Amino acid sequence: MIRFERVSKVYPDGTAAVDGLSFEVAAGELVTLVGPSGCGKTTTMMMVNRLIEPTSGRVLVDGRDISGVDPVQLRRRIGYVIQQVGLFPHRTVLDNTATVPALVGWKRSKARARAAELLDLVGLDPATYGPRYPAQLSGGQRQRVGVARALAADPPVLLMDEPFGAVDPVARERLQSEFLTLQATVRKTVLLVTHDIEEAVRMGDRIAVYGQGRIEQYDSPAAVLGTPATAYVARFVGADRGLKRLSVTAVERADLEEPPVARTEEPAGDAARRMRAEGARWAVVLNGDGELHGWVSALALDAAPSALGAALPRVGDLARRMEAWVPLGSPLKQAFSEMLQHDAGWVAVLDGSRFAGVLTPAKLHEALRRSVDADAQGVGRAEVDFDSVSDA
Ligand SMILES: Nc1ncnc2c1ncn2[C@@H]1O[C@H](COP(=O)(O)OP(=O)(O)OP(=O)(O)O)[C@@H](O)[C@H]1O
Ligand SMILES: [Mg+2]
């Protein structure tokens, strides 16, 4: 969808901002460009919508060399969230959002209806926020308007330059996950610039790690963290990259253990006998539909009254609530954090509402190893070979 072929940019004063850049972004893919200040990220991005022209090499969008495409036409198909948001201060939020549709000649009423729809999409009530001016919004709200404005003409490509840069870490994390949810539905081809490796890892299907004017590694987040291509990348991602891997490795079915199980309707005495025979100290409690009800200890079952005449207790009566659980496919980090938060030796893993198994610390460690090994074998490597992109 977006392809850079040996692109260089030397500014008139001789600054070589980008040097021989080759990479490709597939349709519907979100690629993050990450690197220190001044390494050429914004320059790269602006060459996609021709706000900056390369000195050499070429950029293709949708298979077409964009040097032959009218910049105005080109920009209609490319949404742009600029660094520092850049809303027009004297225009309302609604009119800011409607800027591009209005520019490309939509009727005013249609452009405004579309703008309202988009504000809603990014979590801003159009009735409340539409009439306000940018100065009357919080930083996070302004950034949402920036995203809404970029999406307004429904462009297939989105360029986002530090879109969540100007807010505190909490608001930032919320904006990030909201955008990921949004992206799961709109599936734009996205280039997102950040200087924050955490953000790059969290948001990117792939990450381009920039050194000075060049890409040092172009890979999946797990691969960048697991097998940094150069000493520079290793330094850039940080000594805690092992920890960061927890965020990009998902809990899979194969990682799960099958613990002893008891059913809510089962008489407590039966369950206690069975668990004693298996040497189990606790069991996961499921209801008749296989949904997680909680857990029960062998001790609690043993202590239950079993006097004849009184109603016999069922497992469900003695079970405790299960607090540590995550959905299948969650990042290992979330599972680990549940364990710590609830001081639990394991977490339950659910597939929808059905119980799938439990993740133990030993299995968590194995899962982390598995993803390191997968990367070492080249799975998930970038398909672009930087030296073999043809000039054709
Ligand atoms: N118009 C220009 N003329 C000369 N040099 C420029 C110009 N614009 C940018 N540069 C230089 O090109 C290099 C790359 O700039 P660029 O804006 O692409 O960096 P960046 O990676 O986006 O940095 P930041 O994270 O600070 O936004 C920098 O050294 C910058 O000073
Ligand atoms: Mg920049």
PDB file of C-alpha atoms in Angstrom, residues 64-351:
ATOM      1  CA  ARG A  64       1.609   4.297  -8.059  1.00  0.00           C
ATOM      2  CA  ASP A  65       4.700   6.464  -7.925  1.00  0.00           C
ATOM      3  CA  ILE A  66       3.269   9.507  -6.177  1.00  0.00           C
ATOM      4  CA  SER A  67       5.627  11.938  -7.889  1.00  0.00           C
ATOM      5  CA  GLY A  68       3.177  11.675 -10.808  1.00  0.00           C
ATOM      6  CA  VAL A  69       0.034  12.107  -8.698  1.00  0.00           C
ATOM      7  CA  ASP A  70      -1.530  15.523  -8.145  1.00  0.00           C
ATOM      8  CA  PRO A  71      -0.794  16.383  -4.487  1.00  0.00           C
ATOM      9  CA  VAL A  72      -4.339  17.575  -3.856  1.00  0.00           C
ATOM     10  CA  GLN A  73      -5.788  14.327  -5.199  1.00  0.00           C
ATOM     11  CA  LEU A  74      -3.221  12.387  -3.215  1.00  0.00           C
ATOM     12  CA  ARG A  75      -4.023  14.113   0.075  1.00  0.00           C
ATOM     13  CA  ARG A  76      -7.725  13.368  -0.263  1.00  0.00           C
ATOM     14  CA  ARG A  77      -6.833   9.732   0.187  1.00  0.00           C
ATOM     15  CA  ILE A  78      -4.451  10.321   3.091  1.00  0.00           C
ATOM     16  CA  GLY A  79      -5.593  11.499   6.511  1.00  0.00           C
ATOM     17  CA  TYR A  80      -2.960  13.399   8.461  1.00  0.00           C
ATOM     18  CA  VAL A  81      -2.725  13.921  12.211  1.00  0.00           C
ATOM     19  CA  ILE A  82       0.068  16.429  12.622  1.00  0.00           C
ATOM     20  CA  GLN A  83       2.509  16.710  15.493  1.00  0.00           C
ATOM     21  CA  GLN A  84       0.933  19.034  18.150  1.00  0.00           C
ATOM     22  CA  VAL A  85      -2.576  18.372  16.779  1.00  0.00           C
ATOM     23  CA  GLY A  86      -2.845  21.703  14.908  1.00  0.00           C
ATOM     24  CA  LEU A  87      -6.557  22.465  15.204  1.00  0.00           C
ATOM     25  CA  PHE A  88      -7.780  25.821  13.892  1.00  0.00           C
ATOM     26  CA  PRO A  89      -8.303  27.857  17.070  1.00  0.00           C
ATOM     27  CA  HIS A  90     -11.029  30.104  15.642  1.00  0.00           C
ATOM     28  CA  ARG A  91     -13.155  27.259  14.326  1.00  0.00           C
ATOM     29  CA  THR A  92     -15.499  25.087  16.368  1.00  0.00           C
ATOM     30  CA  VAL A  93     -14.671  21.443  16.994  1.00  0.00           C
ATOM     31  CA  LEU A  94     -17.379  20.422  14.525  1.00  0.00           C
ATOM     32  CA  ASP A  95     -16.013  22.683  11.789  1.00  0.00           C
ATOM     33  CA  ASN A  96     -12.463  21.578  12.513  1.00  0.00           C
ATOM     34  CA  THR A  97     -13.549  17.982  12.035  1.00  0.00           C
ATOM     35  CA  ALA A  98     -15.421  18.842   8.835  1.00  0.00           C
ATOM     36  CA  THR A  99     -12.390  20.627   7.333  1.00  0.00           C
ATOM     37  CA  VAL A 100     -11.337  18.002   4.813  1.00  0.00           C
ATOM     38  CA  PRO A 101     -14.791  16.969   3.569  1.00  0.00           C
ATOM     39  CA  ALA A 102     -15.570  20.687   3.122  1.00  0.00           C
ATOM     40  CA  LEU A 103     -12.280  21.190   1.259  1.00  0.00           C
ATOM     41  CA  VAL A 104     -13.017  18.363  -1.129  1.00  0.00           C
ATOM     42  CA  GLY A 105     -16.358  19.911  -1.938  1.00  0.00           C
ATOM     43  CA  TRP A 106     -18.903  18.081   0.179  1.00  0.00           C
ATOM     44  CA  LYS A 107     -22.113  20.038   0.858  1.00  0.00           C
ATOM     45  CA  ARG A 108     -21.876  21.845   4.203  1.00  0.00           C
ATOM     46  CA  SER A 109     -24.697  19.836   5.773  1.00  0.00           C
ATOM     47  CA  LYS A 110     -23.219  16.523   4.643  1.00  0.00           C
ATOM     48  CA  ALA A 111     -19.747  17.484   5.853  1.00  0.00           C
ATOM     49  CA  ARG A 112     -21.119  18.473   9.267  1.00  0.00           C
ATOM     50  CA  ALA A 113     -23.173  15.294   9.597  1.00  0.00           C
ATOM     51  CA  ARG A 114     -20.066  13.290   8.823  1.00  0.00           C
ATOM     52  CA  ALA A 115     -18.073  15.318  11.355  1.00  0.00           C
ATOM     53  CA  ALA A 116     -20.662  14.640  14.067  1.00  0.00           C
ATOM     54  CA  GLU A 117     -20.517  10.930  13.271  1.00  0.00           C
ATOM     55  CA  LEU A 118     -16.724  10.954  13.641  1.00  0.00           C
ATOM     56  CA  LEU A 119     -16.699  12.887  16.898  1.00  0.00           C
ATOM     57  CA  ASP A 120     -19.022  10.242  18.227  1.00  0.00           C
ATOM     58  CA  LEU A 121     -16.660   7.547  16.936  1.00  0.00           C
ATOM     59  CA  VAL A 122     -13.698   8.986  18.863  1.00  0.00           C
ATOM     60  CA  GLY A 123     -15.775   9.255  22.030  1.00  0.00           C
ATOM     61  CA  LEU A 124     -16.780  12.936  21.991  1.00  0.00           C
ATOM     62  CA  ASP A 125     -20.486  13.718  22.162  1.00  0.00           C
ATOM     63  CA  PRO A 126     -21.040  16.002  19.139  1.00  0.00           C
ATOM     64  CA  ALA A 127     -23.847  17.927  20.868  1.00  0.00           C
ATOM     65  CA  THR A 128     -21.578  18.814  23.796  1.00  0.00           C
ATOM     66  CA  TYR A 129     -18.223  19.238  22.113  1.00  0.00           C
ATOM     67  CA  GLY A 130     -19.126  20.123  18.511  1.00  0.00           C
ATOM     68  CA  PRO A 131     -19.891  23.797  19.257  1.00  0.00           C
ATOM     69  CA  ARG A 132     -16.810  24.319  21.453  1.00  0.00           C
ATOM     70  CA  TYR A 133     -13.521  25.851  20.376  1.00  0.00           C
ATOM     71  CA  PRO A 134     -10.251  23.909  20.713  1.00  0.00           C
ATOM     72  CA  ALA A 135      -9.162  26.069  23.667  1.00  0.00           C
ATOM     73  CA  GLN A 136     -12.203  24.782  25.566  1.00  0.00           C
ATOM     74  CA  LEU A 137     -11.040  21.145  25.381  1.00  0.00           C
ATOM     75  CA  SER A 138      -8.564  19.118  27.403  1.00  0.00           C
ATOM     76  CA  GLY A 139      -5.366  17.976  25.701  1.00  0.00           C
ATOM     77  CA  GLY A 140      -6.707  14.439  25.274  1.00  0.00           C
ATOM     78  CA  GLN A 141      -9.953  15.714  23.776  1.00  0.00           C
ATOM     79  CA  ARG A 142      -8.020  17.866  21.309  1.00  0.00           C
ATOM     80  CA  GLN A 143      -6.068  14.828  20.223  1.00  0.00           C
ATOM     81  CA  ARG A 144      -9.295  12.927  19.635  1.00  0.00           C
ATOM     82  CA  VAL A 145     -10.518  15.769  17.434  1.00  0.00           C
ATOM     83  CA  GLY A 146      -7.237  15.544  15.517  1.00  0.00           C
ATOM     84  CA  VAL A 147      -7.902  11.843  14.865  1.00  0.00           C
ATOM     85  CA  ALA A 148     -11.555  12.488  13.938  1.00  0.00           C
ATOM     86  CA  ARG A 149     -10.498  15.201  11.493  1.00  0.00           C
ATOM     87  CA  ALA A 150      -7.971  12.894   9.836  1.00  0.00           C
ATOM     88  CA  LEU A 151     -10.625  10.194   9.400  1.00  0.00           C
ATOM     89  CA  ALA A 152     -13.300  12.572   8.121  1.00  0.00           C
ATOM     90  CA  ALA A 153     -12.990  11.960   4.390  1.00  0.00           C
ATOM     91  CA  ASP A 154     -12.620   8.210   5.046  1.00  0.00           C
ATOM     92  CA  PRO A 155      -9.118   7.989   3.560  1.00  0.00           C
ATOM     93  CA  PRO A 156      -7.582   4.533   3.155  1.00  0.00           C
ATOM     94  CA  VAL A 157      -4.252   5.826   4.486  1.00  0.00           C
ATOM     95  CA  LEU A 158      -3.630   7.585   7.768  1.00  0.00           C
ATOM     96  CA  LEU A 159      -0.451   9.386   8.780  1.00  0.00           C
ATOM     97  CA  MET A 160      -0.218  10.114  12.491  1.00  0.00           C
ATOM     98  CA  ASP A 161       2.679  12.155  13.848  1.00  0.00           C
ATOM     99  CA  GLU A 162       2.928  11.666  17.624  1.00  0.00           C
ATOM    100  CA  PRO A 163      -0.883  11.685  17.805  1.00  0.00           C
ATOM    101  CA  PHE A 164      -0.970  11.042  21.560  1.00  0.00           C
ATOM    102  CA  GLY A 165       2.138  12.984  22.451  1.00  0.00           C
ATOM    103  CA  ALA A 166       0.659  15.887  24.353  1.00  0.00           C
ATOM    104  CA  VAL A 167      -1.221  14.126  27.147  1.00  0.00           C
ATOM    105  CA  ASP A 168      -0.409  12.491  30.463  1.00  0.00           C
ATOM    106  CA  PRO A 169       0.419   8.765  30.543  1.00  0.00           C
ATOM    107  CA  VAL A 170      -3.031   7.669  31.741  1.00  0.00           C
ATOM    108  CA  ALA A 171      -4.971   9.603  29.101  1.00  0.00           C
ATOM    109  CA  ARG A 172      -2.418   8.439  26.604  1.00  0.00           C
ATOM    110  CA  GLU A 173      -2.966   4.787  27.343  1.00  0.00           C
ATOM    111  CA  ARG A 174      -6.702   5.279  27.016  1.00  0.00           C
ATOM    112  CA  LEU A 175      -6.344   7.076  23.679  1.00  0.00           C
ATOM    113  CA  GLN A 176      -4.044   4.319  22.453  1.00  0.00           C
ATOM    114  CA  SER A 177      -6.431   1.523  23.268  1.00  0.00           C
ATOM    115  CA  GLU A 178      -9.384   3.475  21.886  1.00  0.00           C
ATOM    116  CA  PHE A 179      -7.511   3.971  18.666  1.00  0.00           C
ATOM    117  CA  LEU A 180      -6.650   0.267  18.469  1.00  0.00           C
ATOM    118  CA  THR A 181     -10.332  -0.597  18.907  1.00  0.00           C
ATOM    119  CA  LEU A 182     -11.217   1.925  16.219  1.00  0.00           C
ATOM    120  CA  GLN A 183      -8.519   0.581  13.904  1.00  0.00           C
ATOM    121  CA  ALA A 184      -9.898  -2.947  14.314  1.00  0.00           C
ATOM    122  CA  THR A 185     -13.076  -1.710  12.602  1.00  0.00           C
ATOM    123  CA  VAL A 186     -11.806   0.891  10.121  1.00  0.00           C
ATOM    124  CA  ARG A 187      -8.635  -1.046   9.114  1.00  0.00           C
ATOM    125  CA  LYS A 188      -6.740   1.899   7.677  1.00  0.00           C
ATOM    126  CA  THR A 189      -3.188   1.646   6.454  1.00  0.00           C
ATOM    127  CA  VAL A 190      -1.452   3.613   9.184  1.00  0.00           C
ATOM    128  CA  LEU A 191       1.976   5.126   9.672  1.00  0.00           C
ATOM    129  CA  LEU A 192       2.274   6.268  13.255  1.00  0.00           C
ATOM    130  CA  VAL A 193       5.271   8.230  14.501  1.00  0.00           C
ATOM    131  CA  THR A 194       6.349   8.116  18.112  1.00  0.00           C
ATOM    132  CA  HIS A 195       9.563   8.457  20.081  1.00  0.00           C
ATOM    133  CA  ASP A 196       8.203   6.143  22.758  1.00  0.00           C
ATOM    134  CA  ILE A 197       9.164   2.488  22.386  1.00  0.00           C
ATOM    135  CA  GLU A 198       6.278   1.392  24.654  1.00  0.00           C
ATOM    136  CA  GLU A 199       3.801   3.093  22.345  1.00  0.00           C
ATOM    137  CA  ALA A 200       5.528   1.669  19.259  1.00  0.00           C
ATOM    138  CA  VAL A 201       5.328  -1.852  20.668  1.00  0.00           C
ATOM    139  CA  ARG A 202       1.760  -1.502  21.842  1.00  0.00           C
ATOM    140  CA  MET A 203       0.347   0.008  18.654  1.00  0.00           C
ATOM    141  CA  GLY A 204       2.391  -1.453  15.822  1.00  0.00           C
ATOM    142  CA  ASP A 205       1.740  -4.551  13.749  1.00  0.00           C
ATOM    143  CA  ARG A 206       5.321  -3.842  12.762  1.00  0.00           C
ATOM    144  CA  ILE A 207       7.866  -1.341  14.023  1.00  0.00           C
ATOM    145  CA  ALA A 208      10.503   0.581  12.110  1.00  0.00           C
ATOM    146  CA  VAL A 209      13.264   1.476  14.558  1.00  0.00           C
ATOM    147  CA  TYR A 210      15.111   4.542  13.263  1.00  0.00           C
ATOM    148  CA  GLY A 211      18.716   5.395  13.774  1.00  0.00           C
ATOM    149  CA  GLN A 212      19.974   8.607  12.221  1.00  0.00           C
ATOM    150  CA  GLY A 213      18.011   8.857   8.941  1.00  0.00           C
ATOM    151  CA  ARG A 214      17.852   5.087   8.472  1.00  0.00           C
ATOM    152  CA  ILE A 215      15.845   2.112   9.614  1.00  0.00           C
ATOM    153  CA  GLU A 216      17.901  -0.125  11.883  1.00  0.00           C
ATOM    154  CA  GLN A 217      15.235  -2.818  12.148  1.00  0.00           C
ATOM    155  CA  TYR A 218      11.817  -3.377  10.612  1.00  0.00           C
ATOM    156  CA  ASP A 219      10.016  -6.191  12.356  1.00  0.00           C
ATOM    157  CA  SER A 220       7.134  -7.332  14.524  1.00  0.00           C
ATOM    158  CA  PRO A 221       7.190  -5.930  18.065  1.00  0.00           C
ATOM    159  CA  ALA A 222       8.004  -9.384  19.464  1.00  0.00           C
ATOM    160  CA  ALA A 223      10.950  -9.753  17.085  1.00  0.00           C
ATOM    161  CA  VAL A 224      12.329  -6.274  17.798  1.00  0.00           C
ATOM    162  CA  LEU A 225      12.193  -6.990  21.520  1.00  0.00           C
ATOM    163  CA  GLY A 226      13.287 -10.614  21.270  1.00  0.00           C
ATOM    164  CA  THR A 227      16.067 -10.359  18.710  1.00  0.00           C
ATOM    165  CA  PRO A 228      17.244  -6.769  18.258  1.00  0.00           C
ATOM    166  CA  ALA A 229      19.092  -6.564  14.932  1.00  0.00           C
ATOM    167  CA  THR A 230      21.865  -4.261  16.125  1.00  0.00           C
ATOM    168  CA  ALA A 231      23.443  -3.061  19.349  1.00  0.00           C
ATOM    169  CA  TYR A 232      21.768   0.298  18.701  1.00  0.00           C
ATOM    170  CA  VAL A 233      18.297  -1.314  18.615  1.00  0.00           C
ATOM    171  CA  ALA A 234      19.051  -3.313  21.758  1.00  0.00           C
ATOM    172  CA  ARG A 235      20.009  -0.090  23.541  1.00  0.00           C
ATOM    173  CA  PHE A 236      17.012   1.749  22.181  1.00  0.00           C
ATOM    174  CA  VAL A 237      14.431  -0.844  23.261  1.00  0.00           C
ATOM    175  CA  GLY A 238      16.035  -0.953  26.689  1.00  0.00           C
ATOM    176  CA  ALA A 239      17.496  -3.472  29.084  1.00  0.00           C
ATOM    177  CA  ASP A 240      13.983  -4.389  30.231  1.00  0.00           C
ATOM    178  CA  ARG A 241      13.004  -5.658  26.785  1.00  0.00           C
ATOM    179  CA  GLY A 242      12.337  -9.085  28.322  1.00  0.00           C
ATOM    180  CA  LEU A 243       9.644  -7.484  30.436  1.00  0.00           C
ATOM    181  CA  LYS A 244       8.270  -5.577  27.465  1.00  0.00           C
ATOM    182  CA  ARG A 245       7.881  -8.880  25.636  1.00  0.00           C
ATOM    183  CA  LEU A 246       5.189  -9.759  28.131  1.00  0.00           C
ATOM    184  CA  SER A 247       3.031  -7.101  26.481  1.00  0.00           C
ATOM    185  CA  VAL A 248       3.374  -8.501  22.984  1.00  0.00           C
ATOM    186  CA  THR A 249       3.080 -12.241  23.627  1.00  0.00           C
ATOM    187  CA  ALA A 250      -0.438 -13.630  23.877  1.00  0.00           C
ATOM    188  CA  VAL A 251      -1.776 -16.383  26.108  1.00  0.00           C
ATOM    189  CA  GLU A 252      -2.435 -19.373  23.844  1.00  0.00           C
ATOM    190  CA  ARG A 253      -4.381 -22.543  24.483  1.00  0.00           C
ATOM    191  CA  ALA A 254      -1.199 -24.626  24.412  1.00  0.00           C
ATOM    192  CA  ASP A 255       0.141 -22.644  27.396  1.00  0.00           C
ATOM    193  CA  LEU A 256      -2.695 -23.745  29.649  1.00  0.00           C
ATOM    194  CA  GLU A 257      -2.841 -26.432  32.268  1.00  0.00           C
ATOM    195  CA  GLU A 258      -5.922 -28.447  33.121  1.00  0.00           C
ATOM    196  CA  PRO A 259      -6.498 -28.174  36.839  1.00  0.00           C
ATOM    197  CA  PRO A 260      -8.822 -30.403  38.896  1.00  0.00           C
ATOM    198  CA  VAL A 261     -12.414 -29.377  38.210  1.00  0.00           C
ATOM    199  CA  ALA A 262     -15.557 -29.605  40.347  1.00  0.00           C
ATOM    200  CA  ARG A 263     -19.115 -28.759  39.313  1.00  0.00           C
ATOM    201  CA  THR A 264     -21.401 -26.378  41.183  1.00  0.00           C
ATOM    202  CA  GLU A 265     -24.175 -28.980  41.449  1.00  0.00           C
ATOM    203  CA  GLU A 266     -21.915 -31.763  42.694  1.00  0.00           C
ATOM    204  CA  PRO A 267     -22.346 -32.797  46.378  1.00  0.00           C
ATOM    205  CA  ALA A 268     -19.430 -31.405  48.375  1.00  0.00           C
ATOM    206  CA  GLY A 269     -18.610 -34.818  49.870  1.00  0.00           C
ATOM    207  CA  ASP A 270     -18.212 -36.438  46.430  1.00  0.00           C
ATOM    208  CA  ALA A 271     -15.939 -33.676  45.231  1.00  0.00           C
ATOM    209  CA  ALA A 272     -13.880 -33.878  48.441  1.00  0.00           C
ATOM    210  CA  ARG A 273     -13.354 -37.637  48.027  1.00  0.00           C
ATOM    211  CA  ARG A 274     -12.379 -37.257  44.380  1.00  0.00           C
ATOM    212  CA  MET A 275      -9.917 -34.469  45.149  1.00  0.00           C
ATOM    213  CA  ARG A 276      -8.364 -36.454  47.995  1.00  0.00           C
ATOM    214  CA  ALA A 277      -7.870 -39.374  45.628  1.00  0.00           C
ATOM    215  CA  GLU A 278      -6.168 -37.066  43.102  1.00  0.00           C
ATOM    216  CA  GLY A 279      -4.133 -35.359  45.815  1.00  0.00           C
ATOM    217  CA  ALA A 280      -5.602 -31.983  44.740  1.00  0.00           C
ATOM    218  CA  ARG A 281      -5.675 -29.114  47.242  1.00  0.00           C
ATOM    219  CA  TRP A 282      -8.043 -27.010  45.228  1.00  0.00           C
ATOM    220  CA  ALA A 283     -10.277 -27.244  42.185  1.00  0.00           C
ATOM    221  CA  VAL A 284     -11.743 -24.859  39.672  1.00  0.00           C
ATOM    222  CA  VAL A 285     -15.536 -24.741  39.969  1.00  0.00           C
ATOM    223  CA  LEU A 286     -17.582 -24.671  36.774  1.00  0.00           C
ATOM    224  CA  ASN A 287     -21.332 -24.491  36.291  1.00  0.00           C
ATOM    225  CA  GLY A 288     -23.309 -26.907  34.115  1.00  0.00           C
ATOM    226  CA  ASP A 289     -22.465 -24.878  30.977  1.00  0.00           C
ATOM    227  CA  GLY A 290     -18.714 -25.056  31.563  1.00  0.00           C
ATOM    228  CA  GLU A 291     -18.602 -21.429  32.664  1.00  0.00           C
ATOM    229  CA  LEU A 292     -16.277 -20.346  35.424  1.00  0.00           C
ATOM    230  CA  HIS A 293     -18.026 -20.086  38.766  1.00  0.00           C
ATOM    231  CA  GLY A 294     -15.031 -19.823  41.112  1.00  0.00           C
ATOM    232  CA  TRP A 295     -12.686 -22.113  42.965  1.00  0.00           C
ATOM    233  CA  VAL A 296     -12.873 -24.307  46.042  1.00  0.00           C
ATOM    234  CA  SER A 297     -10.248 -25.688  48.416  1.00  0.00           C
ATOM    235  CA  ALA A 298     -10.203 -29.317  49.577  1.00  0.00           C
ATOM    236  CA  LEU A 299     -10.143 -28.009  53.152  1.00  0.00           C
ATOM    237  CA  ALA A 300     -13.401 -26.083  52.706  1.00  0.00           C
ATOM    238  CA  LEU A 301     -15.048 -29.175  51.244  1.00  0.00           C
ATOM    239  CA  ASP A 302     -13.822 -31.372  54.136  1.00  0.00           C
ATOM    240  CA  ALA A 303     -15.046 -28.937  56.755  1.00  0.00           C
ATOM    241  CA  ALA A 304     -18.560 -28.850  55.303  1.00  0.00           C
ATOM    242  CA  PRO A 305     -21.266 -30.449  57.469  1.00  0.00           C
ATOM    243  CA  SER A 306     -22.469 -33.743  56.101  1.00  0.00           C
ATOM    244  CA  ALA A 307     -25.024 -34.630  58.745  1.00  0.00           C
ATOM    245  CA  LEU A 308     -27.826 -36.714  57.386  1.00  0.00           C
ATOM    246  CA  GLY A 309     -31.108 -34.896  57.397  1.00  0.00           C
ATOM    247  CA  ALA A 310     -29.665 -31.449  56.798  1.00  0.00           C
ATOM    248  CA  ALA A 311     -29.497 -30.468  53.136  1.00  0.00           C
ATOM    249  CA  LEU A 312     -26.191 -31.718  51.793  1.00  0.00           C
ATOM    250  CA  PRO A 313     -23.982 -28.838  50.695  1.00  0.00           C
ATOM    251  CA  ARG A 314     -23.088 -28.614  47.056  1.00  0.00           C
ATOM    252  CA  VAL A 315     -19.743 -27.486  45.697  1.00  0.00           C
ATOM    253  CA  GLY A 316     -21.351 -24.245  44.495  1.00  0.00           C
ATOM    254  CA  ASP A 317     -22.257 -23.315  48.088  1.00  0.00           C
ATOM    255  CA  LEU A 318     -18.634 -23.542  49.217  1.00  0.00           C
ATOM    256  CA  ALA A 319     -16.910 -22.052  46.204  1.00  0.00           C
ATOM    257  CA  ARG A 320     -15.142 -18.717  46.371  1.00  0.00           C
ATOM    258  CA  ARG A 321     -15.145 -16.112  43.642  1.00  0.00           C
ATOM    259  CA  MET A 322     -12.329 -16.350  41.118  1.00  0.00           C
ATOM    260  CA  GLU A 323     -10.729 -12.961  40.890  1.00  0.00           C
ATOM    261  CA  ALA A 324      -7.689 -13.636  38.774  1.00  0.00           C
ATOM    262  CA  TRP A 325      -8.762 -14.393  35.240  1.00  0.00           C
ATOM    263  CA  VAL A 326      -8.040 -13.193  31.693  1.00  0.00           C
ATOM    264  CA  PRO A 327      -9.508 -13.907  28.255  1.00  0.00           C
ATOM    265  CA  LEU A 328      -7.592 -16.266  25.954  1.00  0.00           C
ATOM    266  CA  GLY A 329      -5.356 -14.157  23.674  1.00  0.00           C
ATOM    267  CA  SER A 330      -4.622 -11.540  26.332  1.00  0.00           C
ATOM    268  CA  PRO A 331      -1.017 -10.398  26.655  1.00  0.00           C
ATOM    269  CA  LEU A 332       1.058 -12.391  29.141  1.00  0.00           C
ATOM    270  CA  LYS A 333       1.591  -9.094  30.937  1.00  0.00           C
ATOM    271  CA  GLN A 334      -2.098  -8.900  31.794  1.00  0.00           C
ATOM    272  CA  ALA A 335      -2.090 -12.479  33.106  1.00  0.00           C
ATOM    273  CA  PHE A 336       1.013 -11.787  35.182  1.00  0.00           C
ATOM    274  CA  SER A 337      -0.434  -8.594  36.545  1.00  0.00           C
ATOM    275  CA  GLU A 338      -3.642 -10.444  37.564  1.00  0.00           C
ATOM    276  CA  MET A 339      -1.506 -12.965  39.442  1.00  0.00           C
ATOM    277  CA  LEU A 340       0.330 -10.239  41.309  1.00  0.00           C
ATOM    278  CA  GLN A 341      -2.731  -8.153  42.013  1.00  0.00           C
ATOM    279  CA  HIS A 342      -4.694 -11.024  43.510  1.00  0.00           C
ATOM    280  CA  ASP A 343      -1.670 -12.697  45.044  1.00  0.00           C
ATOM    281  CA  ALA A 344      -2.649 -15.837  43.145  1.00  0.00           C
ATOM    282  CA  GLY A 345      -0.405 -18.707  42.093  1.00  0.00           C
ATOM    283  CA  TRP A 346      -2.226 -18.976  38.766  1.00  0.00           C
ATOM    284  CA  VAL A 347      -4.890 -17.269  36.664  1.00  0.00           C
ATOM    285  CA  ALA A 348      -7.939 -18.765  35.030  1.00  0.00           C
ATOM    286  CA  VAL A 349      -8.185 -18.297  31.272  1.00  0.00           C
ATOM    287  CA  LEU A 350     -11.548 -17.962  29.575  1.00  0.00           C
ATOM    288  CA  ASP A 351     -12.524 -18.546  25.974  1.00  0.00           C
TER     289      ASP A 351
END
